[in-house]
mmCIF file of C-alpha atoms in Angstrom:
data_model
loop_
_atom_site.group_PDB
_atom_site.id
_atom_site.type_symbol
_atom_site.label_atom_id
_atom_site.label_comp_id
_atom_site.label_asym_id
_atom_site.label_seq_id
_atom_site.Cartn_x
_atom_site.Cartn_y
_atom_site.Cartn_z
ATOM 1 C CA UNK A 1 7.630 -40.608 -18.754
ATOM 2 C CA UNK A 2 5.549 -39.997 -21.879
ATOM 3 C CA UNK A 3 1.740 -41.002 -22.202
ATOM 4 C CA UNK A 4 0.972 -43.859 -24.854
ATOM 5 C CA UNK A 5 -1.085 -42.328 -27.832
ATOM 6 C CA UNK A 6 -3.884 -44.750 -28.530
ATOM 7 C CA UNK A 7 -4.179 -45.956 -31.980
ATOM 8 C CA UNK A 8 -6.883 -44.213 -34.132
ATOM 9 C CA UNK A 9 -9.923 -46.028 -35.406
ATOM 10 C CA UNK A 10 -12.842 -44.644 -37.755
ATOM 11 C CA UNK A 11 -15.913 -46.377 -38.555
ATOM 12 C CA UNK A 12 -19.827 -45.073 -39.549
ATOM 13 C CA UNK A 13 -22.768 -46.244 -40.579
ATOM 14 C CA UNK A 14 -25.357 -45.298 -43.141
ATOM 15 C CA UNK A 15 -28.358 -42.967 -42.114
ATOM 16 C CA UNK A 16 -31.287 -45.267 -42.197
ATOM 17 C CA UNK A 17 -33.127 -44.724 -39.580
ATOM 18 C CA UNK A 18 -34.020 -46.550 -36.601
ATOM 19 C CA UNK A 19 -31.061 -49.400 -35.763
ATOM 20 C CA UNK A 20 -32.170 -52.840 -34.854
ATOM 21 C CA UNK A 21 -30.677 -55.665 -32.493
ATOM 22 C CA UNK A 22 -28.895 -56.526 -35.455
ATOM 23 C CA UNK A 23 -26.763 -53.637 -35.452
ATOM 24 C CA UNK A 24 -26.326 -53.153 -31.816
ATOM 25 C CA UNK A 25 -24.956 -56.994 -31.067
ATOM 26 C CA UNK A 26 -22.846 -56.931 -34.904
ATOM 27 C CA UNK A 27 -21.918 -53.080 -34.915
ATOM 28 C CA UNK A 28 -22.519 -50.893 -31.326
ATOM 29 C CA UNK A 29 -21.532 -53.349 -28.531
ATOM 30 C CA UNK A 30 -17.955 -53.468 -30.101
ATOM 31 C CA UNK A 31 -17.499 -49.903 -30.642
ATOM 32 C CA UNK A 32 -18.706 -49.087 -26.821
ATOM 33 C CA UNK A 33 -15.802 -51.284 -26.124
ATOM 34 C CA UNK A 34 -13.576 -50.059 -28.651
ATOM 35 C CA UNK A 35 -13.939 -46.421 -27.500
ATOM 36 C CA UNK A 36 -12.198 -47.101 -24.165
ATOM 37 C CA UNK A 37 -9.258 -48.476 -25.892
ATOM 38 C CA UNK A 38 -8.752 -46.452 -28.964
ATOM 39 C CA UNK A 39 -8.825 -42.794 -30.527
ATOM 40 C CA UNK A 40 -12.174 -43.129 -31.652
ATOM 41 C CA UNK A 41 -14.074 -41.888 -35.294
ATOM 42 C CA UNK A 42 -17.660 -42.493 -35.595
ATOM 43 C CA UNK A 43 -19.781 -40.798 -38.712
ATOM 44 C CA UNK A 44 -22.961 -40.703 -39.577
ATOM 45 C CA UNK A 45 -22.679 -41.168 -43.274
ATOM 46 C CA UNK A 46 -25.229 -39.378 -44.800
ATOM 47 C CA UNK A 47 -23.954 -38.933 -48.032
ATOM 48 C CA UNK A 48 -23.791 -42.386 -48.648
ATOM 49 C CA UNK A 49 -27.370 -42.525 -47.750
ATOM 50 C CA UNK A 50 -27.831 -40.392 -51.068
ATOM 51 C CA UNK A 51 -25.116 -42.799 -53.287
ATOM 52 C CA UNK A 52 -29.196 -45.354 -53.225
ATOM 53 C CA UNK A 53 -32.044 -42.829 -51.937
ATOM 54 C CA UNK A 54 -30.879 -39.166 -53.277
ATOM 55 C CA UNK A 55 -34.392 -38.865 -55.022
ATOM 56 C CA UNK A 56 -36.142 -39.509 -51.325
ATOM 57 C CA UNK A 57 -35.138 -37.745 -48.716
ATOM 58 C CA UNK A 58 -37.967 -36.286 -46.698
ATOM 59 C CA UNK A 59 -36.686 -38.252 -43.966
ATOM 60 C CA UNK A 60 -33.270 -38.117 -43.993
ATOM 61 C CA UNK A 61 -32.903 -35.095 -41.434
ATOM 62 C CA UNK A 62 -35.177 -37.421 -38.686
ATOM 63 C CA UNK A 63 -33.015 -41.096 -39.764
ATOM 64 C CA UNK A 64 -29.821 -38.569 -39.048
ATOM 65 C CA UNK A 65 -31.265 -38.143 -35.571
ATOM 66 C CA UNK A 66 -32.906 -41.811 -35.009
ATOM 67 C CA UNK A 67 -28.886 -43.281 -35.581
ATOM 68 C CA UNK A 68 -27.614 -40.585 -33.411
ATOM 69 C CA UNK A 69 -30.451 -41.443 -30.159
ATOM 70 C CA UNK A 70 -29.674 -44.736 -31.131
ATOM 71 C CA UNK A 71 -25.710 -44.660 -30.553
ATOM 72 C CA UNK A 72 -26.497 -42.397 -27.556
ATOM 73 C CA UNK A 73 -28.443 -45.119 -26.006
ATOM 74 C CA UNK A 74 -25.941 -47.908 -26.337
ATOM 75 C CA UNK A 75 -23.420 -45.822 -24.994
ATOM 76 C CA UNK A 76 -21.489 -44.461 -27.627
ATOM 77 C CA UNK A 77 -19.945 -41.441 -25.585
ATOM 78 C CA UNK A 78 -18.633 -37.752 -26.918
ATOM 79 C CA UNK A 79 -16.696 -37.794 -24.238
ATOM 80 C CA UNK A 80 -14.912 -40.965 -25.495
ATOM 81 C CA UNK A 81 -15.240 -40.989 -29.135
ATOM 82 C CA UNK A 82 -15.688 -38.299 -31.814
ATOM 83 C CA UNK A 83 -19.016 -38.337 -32.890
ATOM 84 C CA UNK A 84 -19.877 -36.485 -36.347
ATOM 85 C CA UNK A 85 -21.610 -35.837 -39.746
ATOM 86 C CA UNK A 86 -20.489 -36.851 -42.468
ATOM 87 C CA UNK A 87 -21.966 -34.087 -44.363
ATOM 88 C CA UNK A 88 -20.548 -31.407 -41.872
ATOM 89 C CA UNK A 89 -16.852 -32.628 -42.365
ATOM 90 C CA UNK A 90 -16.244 -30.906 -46.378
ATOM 91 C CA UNK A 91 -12.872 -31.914 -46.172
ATOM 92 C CA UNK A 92 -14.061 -35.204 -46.532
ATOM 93 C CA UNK A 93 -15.574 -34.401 -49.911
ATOM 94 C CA UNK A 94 -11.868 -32.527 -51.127
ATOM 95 C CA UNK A 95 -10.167 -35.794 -50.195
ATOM 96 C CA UNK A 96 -12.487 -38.058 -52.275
ATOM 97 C CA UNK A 97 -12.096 -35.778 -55.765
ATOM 98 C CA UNK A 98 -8.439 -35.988 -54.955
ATOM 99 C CA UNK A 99 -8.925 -39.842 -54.736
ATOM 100 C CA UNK A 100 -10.843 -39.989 -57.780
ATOM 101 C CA UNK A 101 -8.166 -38.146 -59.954
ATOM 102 C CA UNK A 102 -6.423 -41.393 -59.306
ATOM 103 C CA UNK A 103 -8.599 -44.557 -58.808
ATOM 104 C CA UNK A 104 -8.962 -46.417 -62.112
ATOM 105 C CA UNK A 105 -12.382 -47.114 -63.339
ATOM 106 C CA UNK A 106 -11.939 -50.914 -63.048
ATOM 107 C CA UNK A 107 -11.212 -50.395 -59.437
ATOM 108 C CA UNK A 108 -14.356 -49.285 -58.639
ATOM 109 C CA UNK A 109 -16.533 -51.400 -60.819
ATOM 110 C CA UNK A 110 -14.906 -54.861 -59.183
ATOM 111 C CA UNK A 111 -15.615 -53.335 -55.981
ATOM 112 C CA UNK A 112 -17.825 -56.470 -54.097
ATOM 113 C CA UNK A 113 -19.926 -54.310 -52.193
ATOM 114 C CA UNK A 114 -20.294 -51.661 -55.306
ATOM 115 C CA UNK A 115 -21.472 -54.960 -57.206
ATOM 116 C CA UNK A 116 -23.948 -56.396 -54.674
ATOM 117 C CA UNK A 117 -25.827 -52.759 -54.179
ATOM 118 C CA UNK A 118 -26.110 -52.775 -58.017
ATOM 119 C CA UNK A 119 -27.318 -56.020 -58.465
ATOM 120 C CA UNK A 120 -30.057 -55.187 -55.400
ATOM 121 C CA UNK A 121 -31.278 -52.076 -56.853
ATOM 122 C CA UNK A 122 -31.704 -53.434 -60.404
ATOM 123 C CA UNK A 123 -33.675 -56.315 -58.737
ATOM 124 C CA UNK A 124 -35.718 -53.426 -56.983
ATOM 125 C CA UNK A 125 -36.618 -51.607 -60.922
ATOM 126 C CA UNK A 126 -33.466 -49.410 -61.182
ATOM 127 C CA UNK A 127 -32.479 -48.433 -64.782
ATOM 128 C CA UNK A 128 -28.785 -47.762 -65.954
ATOM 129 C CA UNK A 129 -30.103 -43.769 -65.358
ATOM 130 C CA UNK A 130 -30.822 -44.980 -61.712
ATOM 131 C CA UNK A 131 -27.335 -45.941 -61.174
ATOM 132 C CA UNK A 132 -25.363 -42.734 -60.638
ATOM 133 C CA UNK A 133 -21.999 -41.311 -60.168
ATOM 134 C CA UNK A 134 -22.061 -40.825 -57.194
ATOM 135 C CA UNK A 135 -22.969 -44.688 -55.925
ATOM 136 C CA UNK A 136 -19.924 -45.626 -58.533
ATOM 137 C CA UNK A 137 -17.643 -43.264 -56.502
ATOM 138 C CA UNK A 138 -18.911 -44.892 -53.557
ATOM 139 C CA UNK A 139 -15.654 -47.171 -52.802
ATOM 140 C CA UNK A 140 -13.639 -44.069 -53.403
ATOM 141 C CA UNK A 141 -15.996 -41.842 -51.104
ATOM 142 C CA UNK A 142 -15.189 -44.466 -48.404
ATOM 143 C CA UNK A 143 -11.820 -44.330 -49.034
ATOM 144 C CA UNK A 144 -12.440 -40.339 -48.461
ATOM 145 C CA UNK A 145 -14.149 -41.836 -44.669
ATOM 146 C CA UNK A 146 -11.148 -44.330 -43.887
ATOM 147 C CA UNK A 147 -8.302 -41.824 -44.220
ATOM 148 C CA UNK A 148 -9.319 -38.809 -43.581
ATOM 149 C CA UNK A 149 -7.898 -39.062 -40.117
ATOM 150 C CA UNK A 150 -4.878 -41.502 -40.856
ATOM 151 C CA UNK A 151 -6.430 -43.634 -38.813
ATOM 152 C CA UNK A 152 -4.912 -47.623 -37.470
ATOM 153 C CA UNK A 153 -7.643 -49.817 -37.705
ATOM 154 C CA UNK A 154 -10.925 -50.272 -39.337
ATOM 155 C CA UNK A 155 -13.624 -52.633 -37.348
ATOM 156 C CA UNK A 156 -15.079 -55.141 -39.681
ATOM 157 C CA UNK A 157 -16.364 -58.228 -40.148
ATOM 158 C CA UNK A 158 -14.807 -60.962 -41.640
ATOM 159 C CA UNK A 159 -16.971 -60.664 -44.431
ATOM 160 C CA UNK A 160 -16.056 -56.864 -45.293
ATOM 161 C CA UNK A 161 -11.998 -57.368 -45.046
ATOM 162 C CA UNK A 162 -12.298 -57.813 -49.265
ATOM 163 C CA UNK A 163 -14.688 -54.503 -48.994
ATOM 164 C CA UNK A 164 -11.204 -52.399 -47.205
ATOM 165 C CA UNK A 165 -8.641 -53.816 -49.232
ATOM 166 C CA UNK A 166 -9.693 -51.209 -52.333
ATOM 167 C CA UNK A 167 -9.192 -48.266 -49.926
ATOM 168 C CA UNK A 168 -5.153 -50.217 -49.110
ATOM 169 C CA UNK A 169 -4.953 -50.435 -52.889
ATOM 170 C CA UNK A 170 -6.099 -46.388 -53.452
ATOM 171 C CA UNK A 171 -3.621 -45.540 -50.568
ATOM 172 C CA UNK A 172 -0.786 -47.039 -51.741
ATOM 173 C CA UNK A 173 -1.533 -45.955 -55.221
ATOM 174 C CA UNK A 174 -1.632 -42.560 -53.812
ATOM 175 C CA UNK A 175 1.318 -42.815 -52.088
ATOM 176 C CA UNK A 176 3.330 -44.513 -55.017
ATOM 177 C CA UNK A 177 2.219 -41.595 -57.383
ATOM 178 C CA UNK A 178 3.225 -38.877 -55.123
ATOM 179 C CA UNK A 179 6.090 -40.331 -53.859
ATOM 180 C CA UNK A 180 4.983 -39.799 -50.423
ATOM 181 C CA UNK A 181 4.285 -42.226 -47.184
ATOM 182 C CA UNK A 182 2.271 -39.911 -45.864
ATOM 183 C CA UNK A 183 -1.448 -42.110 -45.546
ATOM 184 C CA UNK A 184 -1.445 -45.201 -43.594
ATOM 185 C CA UNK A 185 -2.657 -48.391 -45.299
ATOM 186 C CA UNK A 186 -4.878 -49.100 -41.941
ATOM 187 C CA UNK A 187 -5.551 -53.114 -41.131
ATOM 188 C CA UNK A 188 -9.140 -54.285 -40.108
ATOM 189 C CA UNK A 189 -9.619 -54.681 -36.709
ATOM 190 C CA UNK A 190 -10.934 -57.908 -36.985
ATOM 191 C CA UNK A 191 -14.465 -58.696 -34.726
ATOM 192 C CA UNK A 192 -16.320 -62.010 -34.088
ATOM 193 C CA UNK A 193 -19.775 -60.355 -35.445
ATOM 194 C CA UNK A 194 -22.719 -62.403 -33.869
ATOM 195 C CA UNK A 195 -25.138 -63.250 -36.667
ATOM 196 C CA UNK A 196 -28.271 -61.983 -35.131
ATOM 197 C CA UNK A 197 -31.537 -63.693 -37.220
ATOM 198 C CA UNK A 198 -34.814 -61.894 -37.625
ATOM 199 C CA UNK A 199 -37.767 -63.022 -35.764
ATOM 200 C CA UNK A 200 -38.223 -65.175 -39.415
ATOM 201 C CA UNK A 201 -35.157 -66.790 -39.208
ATOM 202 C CA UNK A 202 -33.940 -65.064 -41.974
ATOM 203 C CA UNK A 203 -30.690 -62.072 -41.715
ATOM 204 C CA UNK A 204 -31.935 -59.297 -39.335
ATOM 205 C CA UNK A 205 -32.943 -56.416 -41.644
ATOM 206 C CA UNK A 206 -35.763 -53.051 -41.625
ATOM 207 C CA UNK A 207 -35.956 -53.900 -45.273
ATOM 208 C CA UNK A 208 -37.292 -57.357 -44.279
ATOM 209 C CA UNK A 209 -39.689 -55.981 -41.894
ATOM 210 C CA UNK A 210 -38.230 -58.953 -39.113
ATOM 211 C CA UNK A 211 -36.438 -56.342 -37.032
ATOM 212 C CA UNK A 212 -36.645 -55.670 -33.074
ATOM 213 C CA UNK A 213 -35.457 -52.319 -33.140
ATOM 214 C CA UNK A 214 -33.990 -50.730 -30.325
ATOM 215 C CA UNK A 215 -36.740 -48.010 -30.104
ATOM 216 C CA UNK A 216 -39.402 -50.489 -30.000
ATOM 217 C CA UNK A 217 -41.807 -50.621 -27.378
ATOM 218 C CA UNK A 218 -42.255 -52.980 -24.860
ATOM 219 C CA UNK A 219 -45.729 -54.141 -26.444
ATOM 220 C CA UNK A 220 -44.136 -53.975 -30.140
ATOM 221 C CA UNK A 221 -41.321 -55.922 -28.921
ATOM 222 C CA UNK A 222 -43.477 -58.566 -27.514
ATOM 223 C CA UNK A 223 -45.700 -58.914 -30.368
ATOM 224 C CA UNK A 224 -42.724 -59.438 -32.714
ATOM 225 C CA UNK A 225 -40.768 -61.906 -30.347
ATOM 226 C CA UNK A 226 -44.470 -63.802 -30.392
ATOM 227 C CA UNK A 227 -43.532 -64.409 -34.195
ATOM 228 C CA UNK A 228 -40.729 -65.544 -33.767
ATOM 229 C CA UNK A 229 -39.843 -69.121 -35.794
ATOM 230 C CA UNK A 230 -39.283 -71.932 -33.123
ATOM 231 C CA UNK A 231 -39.287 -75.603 -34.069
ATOM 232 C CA UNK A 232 -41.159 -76.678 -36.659
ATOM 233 C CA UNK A 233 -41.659 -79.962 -36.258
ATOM 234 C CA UNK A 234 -43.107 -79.586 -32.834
ATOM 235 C CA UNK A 235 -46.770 -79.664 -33.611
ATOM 236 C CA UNK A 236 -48.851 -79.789 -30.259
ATOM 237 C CA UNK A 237 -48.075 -78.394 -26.936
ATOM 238 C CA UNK A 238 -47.031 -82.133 -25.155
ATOM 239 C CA UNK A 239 -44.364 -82.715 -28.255
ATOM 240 C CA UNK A 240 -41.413 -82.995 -26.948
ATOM 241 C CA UNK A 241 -38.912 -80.143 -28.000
ATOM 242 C CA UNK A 242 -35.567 -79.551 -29.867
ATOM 243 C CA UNK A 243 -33.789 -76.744 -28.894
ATOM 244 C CA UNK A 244 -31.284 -77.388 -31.202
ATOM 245 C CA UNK A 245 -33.809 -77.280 -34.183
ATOM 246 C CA UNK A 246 -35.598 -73.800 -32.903
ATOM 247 C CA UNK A 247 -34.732 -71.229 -35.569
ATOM 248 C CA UNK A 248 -34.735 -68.216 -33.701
ATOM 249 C CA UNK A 249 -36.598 -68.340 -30.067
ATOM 250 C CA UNK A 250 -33.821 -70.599 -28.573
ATOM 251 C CA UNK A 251 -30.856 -68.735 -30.517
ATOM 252 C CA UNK A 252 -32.225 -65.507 -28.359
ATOM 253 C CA UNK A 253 -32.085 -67.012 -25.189
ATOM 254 C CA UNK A 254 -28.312 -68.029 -25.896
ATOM 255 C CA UNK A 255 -28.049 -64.280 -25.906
ATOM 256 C CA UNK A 256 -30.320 -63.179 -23.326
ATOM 257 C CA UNK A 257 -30.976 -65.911 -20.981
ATOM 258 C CA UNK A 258 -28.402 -66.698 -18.004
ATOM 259 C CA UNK A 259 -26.128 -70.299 -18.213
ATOM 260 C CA UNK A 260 -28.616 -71.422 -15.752
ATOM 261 C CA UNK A 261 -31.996 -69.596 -17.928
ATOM 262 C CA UNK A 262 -30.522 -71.197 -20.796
ATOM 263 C CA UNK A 263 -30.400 -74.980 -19.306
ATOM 264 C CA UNK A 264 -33.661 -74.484 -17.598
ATOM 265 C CA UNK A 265 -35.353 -73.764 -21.139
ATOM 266 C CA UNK A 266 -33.720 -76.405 -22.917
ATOM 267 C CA UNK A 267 -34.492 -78.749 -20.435
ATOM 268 C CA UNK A 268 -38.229 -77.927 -20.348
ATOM 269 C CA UNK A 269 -38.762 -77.518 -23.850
ATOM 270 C CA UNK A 270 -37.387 -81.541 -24.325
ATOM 271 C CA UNK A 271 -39.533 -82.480 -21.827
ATOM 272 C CA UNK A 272 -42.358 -80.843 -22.990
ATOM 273 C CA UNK A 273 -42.837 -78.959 -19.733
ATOM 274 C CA UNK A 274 -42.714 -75.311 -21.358
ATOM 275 C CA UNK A 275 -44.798 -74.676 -24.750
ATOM 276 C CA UNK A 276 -43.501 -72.451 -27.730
ATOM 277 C CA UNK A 277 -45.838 -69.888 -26.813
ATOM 278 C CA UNK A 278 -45.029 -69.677 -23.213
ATOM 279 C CA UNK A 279 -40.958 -69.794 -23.833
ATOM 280 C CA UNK A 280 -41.887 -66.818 -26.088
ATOM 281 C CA UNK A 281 -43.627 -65.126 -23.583
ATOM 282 C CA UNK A 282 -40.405 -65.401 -20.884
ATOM 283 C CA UNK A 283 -38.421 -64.321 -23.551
ATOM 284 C CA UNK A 284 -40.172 -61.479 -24.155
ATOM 285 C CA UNK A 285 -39.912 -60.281 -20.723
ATOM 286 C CA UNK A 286 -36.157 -60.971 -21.017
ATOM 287 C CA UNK A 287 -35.476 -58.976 -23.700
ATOM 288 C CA UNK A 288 -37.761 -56.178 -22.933
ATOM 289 C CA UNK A 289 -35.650 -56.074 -19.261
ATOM 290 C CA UNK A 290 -32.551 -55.816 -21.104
ATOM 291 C CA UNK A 291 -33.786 -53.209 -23.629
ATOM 292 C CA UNK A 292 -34.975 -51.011 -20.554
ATOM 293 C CA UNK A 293 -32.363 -48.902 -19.931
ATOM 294 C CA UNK A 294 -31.218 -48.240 -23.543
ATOM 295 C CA UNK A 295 -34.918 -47.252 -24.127
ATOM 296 C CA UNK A 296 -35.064 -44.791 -21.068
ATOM 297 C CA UNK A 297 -31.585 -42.919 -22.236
ATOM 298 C CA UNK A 298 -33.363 -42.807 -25.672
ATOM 299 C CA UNK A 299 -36.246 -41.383 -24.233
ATOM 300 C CA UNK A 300 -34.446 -38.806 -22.660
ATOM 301 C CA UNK A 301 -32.015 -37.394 -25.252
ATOM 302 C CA UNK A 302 -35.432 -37.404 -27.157
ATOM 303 C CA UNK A 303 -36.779 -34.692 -24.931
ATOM 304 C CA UNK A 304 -33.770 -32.488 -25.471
ATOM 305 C CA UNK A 305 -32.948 -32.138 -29.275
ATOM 306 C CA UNK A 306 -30.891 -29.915 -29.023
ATOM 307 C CA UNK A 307 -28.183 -31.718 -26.515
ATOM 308 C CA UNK A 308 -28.250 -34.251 -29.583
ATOM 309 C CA UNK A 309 -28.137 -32.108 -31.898
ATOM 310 C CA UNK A 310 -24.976 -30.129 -30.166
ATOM 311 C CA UNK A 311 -23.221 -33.849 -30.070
ATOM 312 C CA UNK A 312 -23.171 -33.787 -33.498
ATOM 313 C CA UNK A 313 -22.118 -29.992 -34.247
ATOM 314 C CA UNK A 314 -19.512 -30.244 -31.337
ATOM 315 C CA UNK A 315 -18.103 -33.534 -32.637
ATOM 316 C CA UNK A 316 -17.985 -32.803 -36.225
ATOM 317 C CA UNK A 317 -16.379 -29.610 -35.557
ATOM 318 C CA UNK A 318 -13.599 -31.035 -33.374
ATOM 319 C CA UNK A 319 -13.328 -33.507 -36.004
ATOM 320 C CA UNK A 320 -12.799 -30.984 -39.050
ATOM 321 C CA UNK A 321 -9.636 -29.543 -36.627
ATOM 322 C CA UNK A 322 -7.602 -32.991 -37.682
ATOM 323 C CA UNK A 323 -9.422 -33.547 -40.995
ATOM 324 C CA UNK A 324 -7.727 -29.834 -42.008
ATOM 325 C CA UNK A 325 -4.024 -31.315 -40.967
ATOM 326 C CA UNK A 326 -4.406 -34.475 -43.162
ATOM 327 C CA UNK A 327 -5.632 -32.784 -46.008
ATOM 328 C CA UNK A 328 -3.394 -29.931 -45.893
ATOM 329 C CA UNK A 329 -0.553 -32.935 -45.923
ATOM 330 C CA UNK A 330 -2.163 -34.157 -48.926
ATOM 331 C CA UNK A 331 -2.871 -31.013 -50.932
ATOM 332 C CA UNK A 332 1.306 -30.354 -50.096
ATOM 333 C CA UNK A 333 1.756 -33.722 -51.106
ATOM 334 C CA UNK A 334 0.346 -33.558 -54.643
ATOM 335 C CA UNK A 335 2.148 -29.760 -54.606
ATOM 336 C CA UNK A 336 -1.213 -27.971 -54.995
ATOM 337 C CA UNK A 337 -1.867 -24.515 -55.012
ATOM 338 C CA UNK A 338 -1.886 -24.057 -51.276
#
C-alpha cells in the first residue's frame, strides 16, 4: 500500500512589519488549516518589499522578524509547513530572469495588481524615476514565487484569482516555447476571506493607522476597540440600538462573541439596556481573551531570537533542496549550459 502525496501549496506575504487581525482572520487562520492538509510553502517575501520601499530599509531586517513571530504565534508550524526567505532561496531569482526572457512587456503592464500599486504610489508623490524595474517585473517575480516548487494550488481570494492567471499565462507560454510540460499551471485554492473592517469602518490596514495588531497590548487593544465606529444614529445612552446599523463594534462580536454573547448584545443594545461604551468595553475583554495566547507564544519566541531566526535558515535551506530540482528541470528544459 503506497502513502498519498499531499498536493503542494505556496503562498507568502510581503515584509511589512507587524500583521494585524486583518491578516490573521483573511490570510493565517486558513493556512494553519491548510498546513495539515497540504505540502506546505510559506515565504517571507522580502524582495517584494523592495519592488515599493528599496530606498528605506532600516527596518526591513526587524519587519522580517515581526511577520515571522507573527506566523509563529498563530500557529504556522516548521514542523508542518516550510517556512522561508525569500531572499535566502537564489534560485528563486534564476527562475524569474528566465521568466523574463519570455514575458511580453504588455503582460506585465495590464497586470491589475501591477496597475493599482502604480496608481497608489503616484498618488503618494512617486515620479516615472520612482517606478522601477524591478516593481514592473513584479508579476514575473511572483511567477518566480508560484512555481518554483511546481506547486497545486495557490490560496487566494476571490478578488486575486485575475492577479494568478498572468503566472497560468507565463507557464504555459513557457511551456509552449520549450516544448515541455514540465511546470504546472496551479489553480487557486479558492477561500471565503472574511472582510475584517478597521476600528473606522473602513478596510483593515497599518497604512490607515485603524489596525489591532496582533502584538498589541492589552491596554493598546482596548484603547483602539474604544474607537471603534458603532451606530451613528444612536445619540444618548437610553436610544434604543441597531445592531444591524453598528459599523464595526457589532461586526466584532459576530466574530468573537458566542451564539448566545452575540444574542445577548443585540438584544440589549435594542433595548437600550447596554450603552456603546459599555458593549465596547465587553468587547474589549473578549478580544483581548482571545488574543492571549497568540500574544504569550509571541512573547516567547521573542526571548529567543535565535530559535526564530533558525526557523527561517532551517526552512529556507530545506526549501532550496527542491527549488535546485525544478530549476535544474528548467535550465535542461531551455537546453542551457548545465
Amino acid at each position: 500500500m503506497t502513502d498519498c502525496v499531499k498536493k503542494r501549496i505556496v503562498s507568502g506575504m510581503r515584509s511589512t512589519g507587524k500583521l494585524h487581525l486583518g491578516h490573521y482572520f483573511g490570510v493565517l487562520t486558513n493556512w494553519v488549516k491548510l498546513q495539515n492538509e497540504y505540502d506546505a510553502y510559506y515565504f517571507i517575501a522580502d524582495w517584494h518589499a523592495l519592488t515599493t520601499k528599496y530606498n528605506d530599509t532600516d527596518l526591513l531586517k526587524q519587519h522580517i522578524n515581526d511577520v515571522a513571530l507573527d506566523w509563529l504565534a498563530c500557529g504556522i508550524d516548521p514542523n508542518k509547513a516550510t517556512i522561508y526567505l525569500q531572499s535566502l532561496v537564489p534560485e528563486i531569482a534564476q527562475l524569474h530572469i528566465y521568466l523574463s526572457m519570455i514575458t511580453p512587456q504588455n503582460w506585465v503592464e495590464r497586470d491589475p495588481t501591477l496597475k493599482d500599486m502604480t496608481k497608489i504610489l503616484r498618488t503618494q508623490g512617486a515620479t516615472d524615476n520612482s517606478i522601477t524595474y524591478g516593481l514592473l517585473g513584479y508579476p514575473v517575480l511572483m511567477t518566480a514565487d508560484i512555481i518554483m516548487f511546481n506547486s497545486d494550488y495557490v490560496p487566494v481570494g476571490v478578488d486575486q484569482v485575475a492577479h494568478i492567471e498572468i503566472s497560468r499565462d507565463i507557464i504555459r507560454r513557457f511551456n509552449n516555447i520549450y516544448k515541455v510540460q514540465y511546470f504546472k499551471e496551479p489553480e487557486p485554492l479558492l477561500t471565503n476571506i472574511p472582510l475584517l473592517k478597521g476600528i473606522d469602518g473602513n478596510k483593515m490596514g497599518k497604512s490607515f493607522n485603524n489596525d489591532i495588531k496582533i502584538s498589541d497590548d492589552e491596554e493598546t487593544t482596548t484603547k483602539k476597540i474604544t474607537r471603534c465606529i458603532t451606530d451613528r444614529e444612536r445619540i444618548k445612552r437610553d436610544d434604543p440600538g441597531h445592531p444591524e446599523n453598528c459599523e464595526v463594534a457589532f461586526t466584532y462580536w459576530k466574530i468573537f462573541g458566542t451564539e448566545d454573547e452575540i444574542k445577548q448584545i443585540e438584544n440589549d443594545c435594542r433595548c437600550a439596556k447596554l450603552g456603546c461604551a459599555d458593549c465596547k468595553k465587553c468587547l474589549a475583554k473578549k478580544v483581548n481573551e482571545f488574543l492571549a495566547p497568540m500574544r504569550q507564544k509571541r512573547i516567547e519566541y521573542t526571548k529567543n531570537p535565535e530559535t526564530v531566526r533558525e526557523i527561517l535558515i532551517e526552512g529556507s535551506k530545506k526549501a532550496r533542496i527542491e527549488a535546485k530540482k525544478i530549476l535544474d528541470g528548467a535550465k535542461e528544459a531551455i537546453k542551457m549550459y548545465i
